[in-house]
């Protein structure tokens, strides 16, 4: 049901976020609530699903239904919910550790499955809640107590993986660009199938170097495409700081869903008669 | 049907052959035809992990009364071939005086058969099959057994025609010809093992496996969503539910792993749909963290664990009752939940339904401990009785007051809002939380919610479904068991009774919370308590001891898989005990 006069504040709860001052996630929360106001559905028709980590605290800060689950499994919870309740708008929200490391396998299969929902990953390239360990998107030489001198591992490229795995909508935004984030989230929710939005969201505490992101990001100079090969080439050759909608695909969303219809068990029971 | 002289109320036979030879099909056909004729029966498969080329045997027991477990010995053994038979023939010993029918072209029988006290009959099964264009050896074997046990050919032919409906008339006729040729060959043996005539009955028998039965039970219990990751021996639960849900407006999603399947059902249940998954030990291990989430967030769901031999990958195709510990005690933190176990294939229907009822009513995860021995057994039963539970989630009703999802209530169960309900918005939470659901690290919240979650389960009245108390209620000799071994124990107390030894059987369906007070009262005055279970370490025994002081002298009859404990072993243990 569409509700008139919704504002961003209609989607904010009265709980004060516990993020560090200056955390990019405040801006993501603001963009999400602005986008929801623009989408015009009542808060009770929206579900925000998360895992574990700083960014995964977000459901309780919204006025929607929420689920704060275990580490890495938000996409599975969200997929189950959307198939069970196709009438709801379902959004999964996660961080780079939650979404790409412990939850990496679910990410691949969520892209393949293409359930009609939106996945927002607040990527700060660090585990913040556990106080500064490298995540899959962290640069290989980033020094930390857990991996002195860096992990030596190639960093993960979520957008390329999403494209290769079949996500139907792929975008990157920067948390500080509220307008850009809001617009892209609205488009992501509206697009059928699995929509993936990576939001670069600085961790000012453990990655103070990311404060420079605001000067490094730039709106992509080329328009979005529906050609996955073109999108992949673009995203693999850019500087990692391009923002905007990269890819919007035509795949049909996942087919199955639960309906409210009356259940007649008699035919199932008769099938066992001999 | 007139009674055949010398007939038995129970006949067991085994048909063996290389995987792909059709031994299982032969057994299945005979079982179904027996059901049409009015007998009861049970079929288990002995198969290797390979689909083809490994060993395969259909073990069938037919009976004039309900058949709860497989016989220890077989009256008839038909070998289509002996390839790989050495590996598993020990599991199907021939009864003294039994018949072994084999093809001389198939080589010598294994030593266990050669040395058995049985009548060996050579029959050119392969040659007979070749005498019919498109003929198959397993159909010859089917005809042989049908003749030997006195199976009406009309019923059998009808079942064969139905099975081969899609294969065309030539295939149907070839199979019927093989049945006739097999039966004629057997008539010339001068031997038979006739089954006594079935009792008159007016309702149609059901032919069903434990895995199908538990799925049907869940359907009766209102399940609308399932998530699935394949694993032996639980896959058939999911393969049953997939079309059953699709046909009734529900849905099943195949997940990428068990971590996903448990979390998908958490999501679907959060959305207000009764939800289920099925797995076996390795999958249950993967699900443990999220089962804890379901307990903490008070999300109703059911996990069917069809237990197999463990630990680790163990023996995927054989049975054990060794997941009791993980199911009851495997959660980190204190996470009250419910664990139940079906007592038979037929009871799987009740348990599946009951589990859905308990999960929804108590807003908690329920684990159902079935196992391979009943999950993959195909049985002929009477239609399981209809049971009515007043199942509902305590509903949220908007009052204008701020909604408290985890409100402290008298029974510990809080009203649960469903997404879409205005004014009910909350965040389901795995962190320690307040009544409203806000994360908290305060001692007072941890305590209040712990007491609430514990109380809603401990104080719930599970009614008469806790288990069964059968046999001689006055006897001071009690067999205590749980889950699938109830069938063997039932047969044991019947045999003991025929010998004039009174014994009582207590079998638990309710494993956790443990029905300690009830059991204590039932066991008062017991002098001999024999605990029977299929686990190496006696997990059930320890579980019982952790809750109550067991009366009298206690003995344990237990063993790990893959060989199931049978009635004769229970009878022997009691007989020996009483003789001392």
Tab-separated table of C-alpha atoms in Angstrom, chain A residues 1 10 13-15 42-52 56-88 102-103 105-110 112-113 115 129 254-265 267-274, chain B residues 31-36 204-209 212-213 216 219-221 224-225 240 243-257 259-261 263-273 275 289-290 293 297 299 349 380 383-384 386 396 403 417-431 436 438-439:
chain	number	residue	atom	x	y	z
A	1	UNK	CA	0.000	0.000	0.000
A	10	UNK	CA	9.025	8.183	9.130
A	13	UNK	CA	13.455	4.617	14.907
A	14	UNK	CA	14.049	6.360	18.219
A	15	UNK	CA	17.152	4.285	18.913
A	42	UNK	CA	4.539	2.028	4.632
A	43	UNK	CA	7.308	1.125	7.126
A	44	UNK	CA	5.492	-2.064	8.137
A	45	UNK	CA	5.723	-3.358	4.563
A	46	UNK	CA	9.501	-3.153	4.546
A	47	UNK	CA	11.928	-5.594	6.164
A	48	UNK	CA	15.596	-4.835	6.760
A	49	UNK	CA	17.751	-7.902	7.335
A	50	UNK	CA	21.335	-7.914	8.552
A	51	UNK	CA	24.128	-10.050	9.947
A	52	UNK	CA	26.861	-9.044	12.381
A	56	UNK	CA	24.588	-4.750	10.550
A	57	UNK	CA	23.254	-2.728	13.479
A	58	UNK	CA	21.161	-0.777	10.977
A	59	UNK	CA	17.769	-2.604	11.156
A	60	UNK	CA	16.980	-1.398	14.679
A	61	UNK	CA	17.728	2.178	13.611
A	62	UNK	CA	14.915	2.016	11.071
A	63	UNK	CA	11.187	1.996	11.806
A	64	UNK	CA	10.709	-1.055	9.562
A	65	UNK	CA	10.521	-4.710	10.494
A	66	UNK	CA	14.062	-5.947	11.035
A	67	UNK	CA	16.126	-9.026	11.655
A	68	UNK	CA	19.564	-8.852	13.212
A	69	UNK	CA	20.805	-12.372	12.651
A	70	UNK	CA	24.102	-14.221	12.877
A	71	UNK	CA	27.344	-13.327	11.124
A	72	UNK	CA	27.272	-13.668	7.352
A	73	UNK	CA	23.787	-15.057	6.753
A	74	UNK	CA	21.644	-12.009	6.071
A	75	UNK	CA	21.099	-12.927	2.416
A	76	UNK	CA	19.715	-16.336	3.331
A	77	UNK	CA	17.320	-14.866	5.891
A	78	UNK	CA	16.261	-12.224	3.365
A	79	UNK	CA	15.732	-14.753	0.555
A	80	UNK	CA	13.589	-16.975	2.791
A	81	UNK	CA	11.527	-13.982	3.851
A	82	UNK	CA	10.979	-12.669	0.312
A	83	UNK	CA	9.946	-16.074	-1.070
A	84	UNK	CA	7.622	-16.559	1.903
A	85	UNK	CA	6.256	-13.020	1.695
A	86	UNK	CA	6.487	-11.703	-1.856
A	87	UNK	CA	4.316	-8.735	-0.854
A	88	UNK	CA	7.083	-7.206	1.282
A	102	UNK	CA	31.949	-15.323	6.181
A	103	UNK	CA	28.962	-14.705	3.911
A	105	UNK	CA	29.175	-18.159	-0.565
A	106	UNK	CA	25.694	-16.780	0.050
A	107	UNK	CA	26.623	-13.694	-1.986
A	108	UNK	CA	27.434	-15.821	-5.048
A	109	UNK	CA	24.234	-17.798	-4.793
A	110	UNK	CA	22.032	-14.807	-3.998
A	112	UNK	CA	22.482	-16.500	-9.115
A	113	UNK	CA	19.111	-17.001	-7.452
A	115	UNK	CA	15.282	-13.198	-5.639
A	129	UNK	CA	33.516	-4.066	15.479
A	254	UNK	CA	13.305	-16.111	-8.840
A	255	UNK	CA	10.063	-17.904	-9.604
A	256	UNK	CA	8.768	-19.531	-6.414
A	257	UNK	CA	6.744	-17.878	-3.683
A	258	UNK	CA	4.257	-18.765	-0.984
A	259	UNK	CA	0.614	-17.809	-1.454
A	260	UNK	CA	-2.256	-17.442	0.994
A	261	UNK	CA	-4.489	-19.942	-0.719
A	262	UNK	CA	-6.492	-22.559	1.127
A	263	UNK	CA	-4.633	-25.852	1.479
A	264	UNK	CA	-6.357	-29.127	0.610
A	265	UNK	CA	-4.356	-32.079	1.887
A	267	UNK	CA	-4.960	-35.386	-2.655
A	268	UNK	CA	-1.611	-35.671	-0.843
A	269	UNK	CA	-3.049	-38.216	1.561
A	270	UNK	CA	-4.726	-40.238	-1.193
A	271	UNK	CA	-1.386	-40.565	-2.972
A	272	UNK	CA	-0.250	-43.004	-0.292
A	273	UNK	CA	-3.265	-45.308	-0.677
A	274	UNK	CA	-2.742	-48.538	-2.550
B	31	UNK	CA	5.592	-55.098	-1.040
B	32	UNK	CA	3.009	-53.066	-2.910
B	33	UNK	CA	1.195	-56.156	-4.154
B	34	UNK	CA	1.147	-57.469	-0.578
B	35	UNK	CA	-0.481	-54.214	0.520
B	36	UNK	CA	-3.150	-54.538	-2.154
B	204	UNK	CA	-6.998	-49.084	1.971
B	205	UNK	CA	-3.481	-49.629	3.195
B	206	UNK	CA	-0.902	-46.880	2.895
B	207	UNK	CA	2.494	-47.484	1.355
B	208	UNK	CA	4.882	-44.868	2.708
B	209	UNK	CA	8.437	-44.270	3.885
B	212	UNK	CA	7.595	-39.191	3.308
B	213	UNK	CA	5.559	-39.661	6.482
B	216	UNK	CA	3.202	-35.380	5.295
B	219	UNK	CA	2.008	-30.668	5.849
B	220	UNK	CA	-0.720	-31.653	8.319
B	221	UNK	CA	1.007	-29.300	10.748
B	224	UNK	CA	4.255	-23.465	4.049
B	225	UNK	CA	7.963	-23.039	3.397
B	240	UNK	CA	8.540	-35.162	-0.771
B	243	UNK	CA	5.985	-31.042	-4.993
B	244	UNK	CA	3.679	-31.192	-1.962
B	245	UNK	CA	4.356	-27.533	-1.158
B	246	UNK	CA	4.242	-26.476	-4.803
B	247	UNK	CA	0.852	-28.157	-5.219
B	248	UNK	CA	-0.604	-26.357	-2.213
B	249	UNK	CA	0.698	-22.816	-2.725
B	250	UNK	CA	3.788	-23.201	-0.529
B	251	UNK	CA	7.386	-23.131	-1.652
B	252	UNK	CA	10.646	-25.006	-1.264
B	253	UNK	CA	13.960	-23.341	-2.066
B	254	UNK	CA	17.097	-25.352	-2.717
B	255	UNK	CA	19.821	-23.625	-0.701
B	256	UNK	CA	23.564	-23.436	-1.345
B	257	UNK	CA	24.383	-25.145	1.956
B	259	UNK	CA	23.934	-22.567	6.709
B	260	UNK	CA	21.672	-21.016	4.104
B	261	UNK	CA	18.814	-23.483	4.519
B	263	UNK	CA	18.667	-19.132	7.786
B	264	UNK	CA	16.153	-19.195	4.939
B	265	UNK	CA	13.610	-20.876	7.174
B	266	UNK	CA	14.362	-18.344	9.906
B	267	UNK	CA	13.539	-15.597	7.397
B	268	UNK	CA	10.387	-17.286	6.124
B	269	UNK	CA	9.158	-17.976	9.641
B	270	UNK	CA	9.863	-14.363	10.641
B	271	UNK	CA	7.545	-13.565	7.734
B	272	UNK	CA	4.783	-15.566	9.395
B	273	UNK	CA	5.030	-18.818	7.423
B	275	UNK	CA	8.838	-23.388	8.062
B	289	UNK	CA	24.783	-21.480	15.386
B	290	UNK	CA	21.606	-20.408	13.638
B	293	UNK	CA	19.634	-17.609	16.803
B	297	UNK	CA	15.080	-14.521	18.576
B	299	UNK	CA	11.607	-17.782	15.764
B	349	UNK	CA	3.240	-38.410	10.596
B	380	UNK	CA	2.484	-50.880	4.629
B	383	UNK	CA	-3.773	-44.569	7.531
B	384	UNK	CA	-2.300	-42.636	10.486
B	386	UNK	CA	-6.072	-37.555	12.297
B	396	UNK	CA	0.079	-9.309	18.077
B	403	UNK	CA	5.041	-2.982	20.900
B	417	UNK	CA	3.901	-9.415	15.105
B	418	UNK	CA	4.222	-10.404	11.470
B	419	UNK	CA	5.740	-8.047	8.854
B	420	UNK	CA	2.928	-6.117	7.240
B	421	UNK	CA	1.119	-5.551	10.528
B	422	UNK	CA	1.064	-1.784	11.243
B	423	UNK	CA	2.414	-0.864	14.636
B	424	UNK	CA	4.145	-4.192	15.126
B	425	UNK	CA	7.525	-3.227	13.729
B	426	UNK	CA	10.401	-4.675	15.719
B	427	UNK	CA	13.853	-6.037	15.057
B	428	UNK	CA	14.237	-9.733	15.790
B	429	UNK	CA	17.422	-9.980	17.737
B	430	UNK	CA	20.170	-12.493	18.461
B	431	UNK	CA	21.909	-10.160	20.872
B	436	UNK	CA	11.229	-4.407	23.218
B	438	UNK	CA	16.711	-3.487	21.771
B	439	UNK	CA	20.230	-4.863	22.249
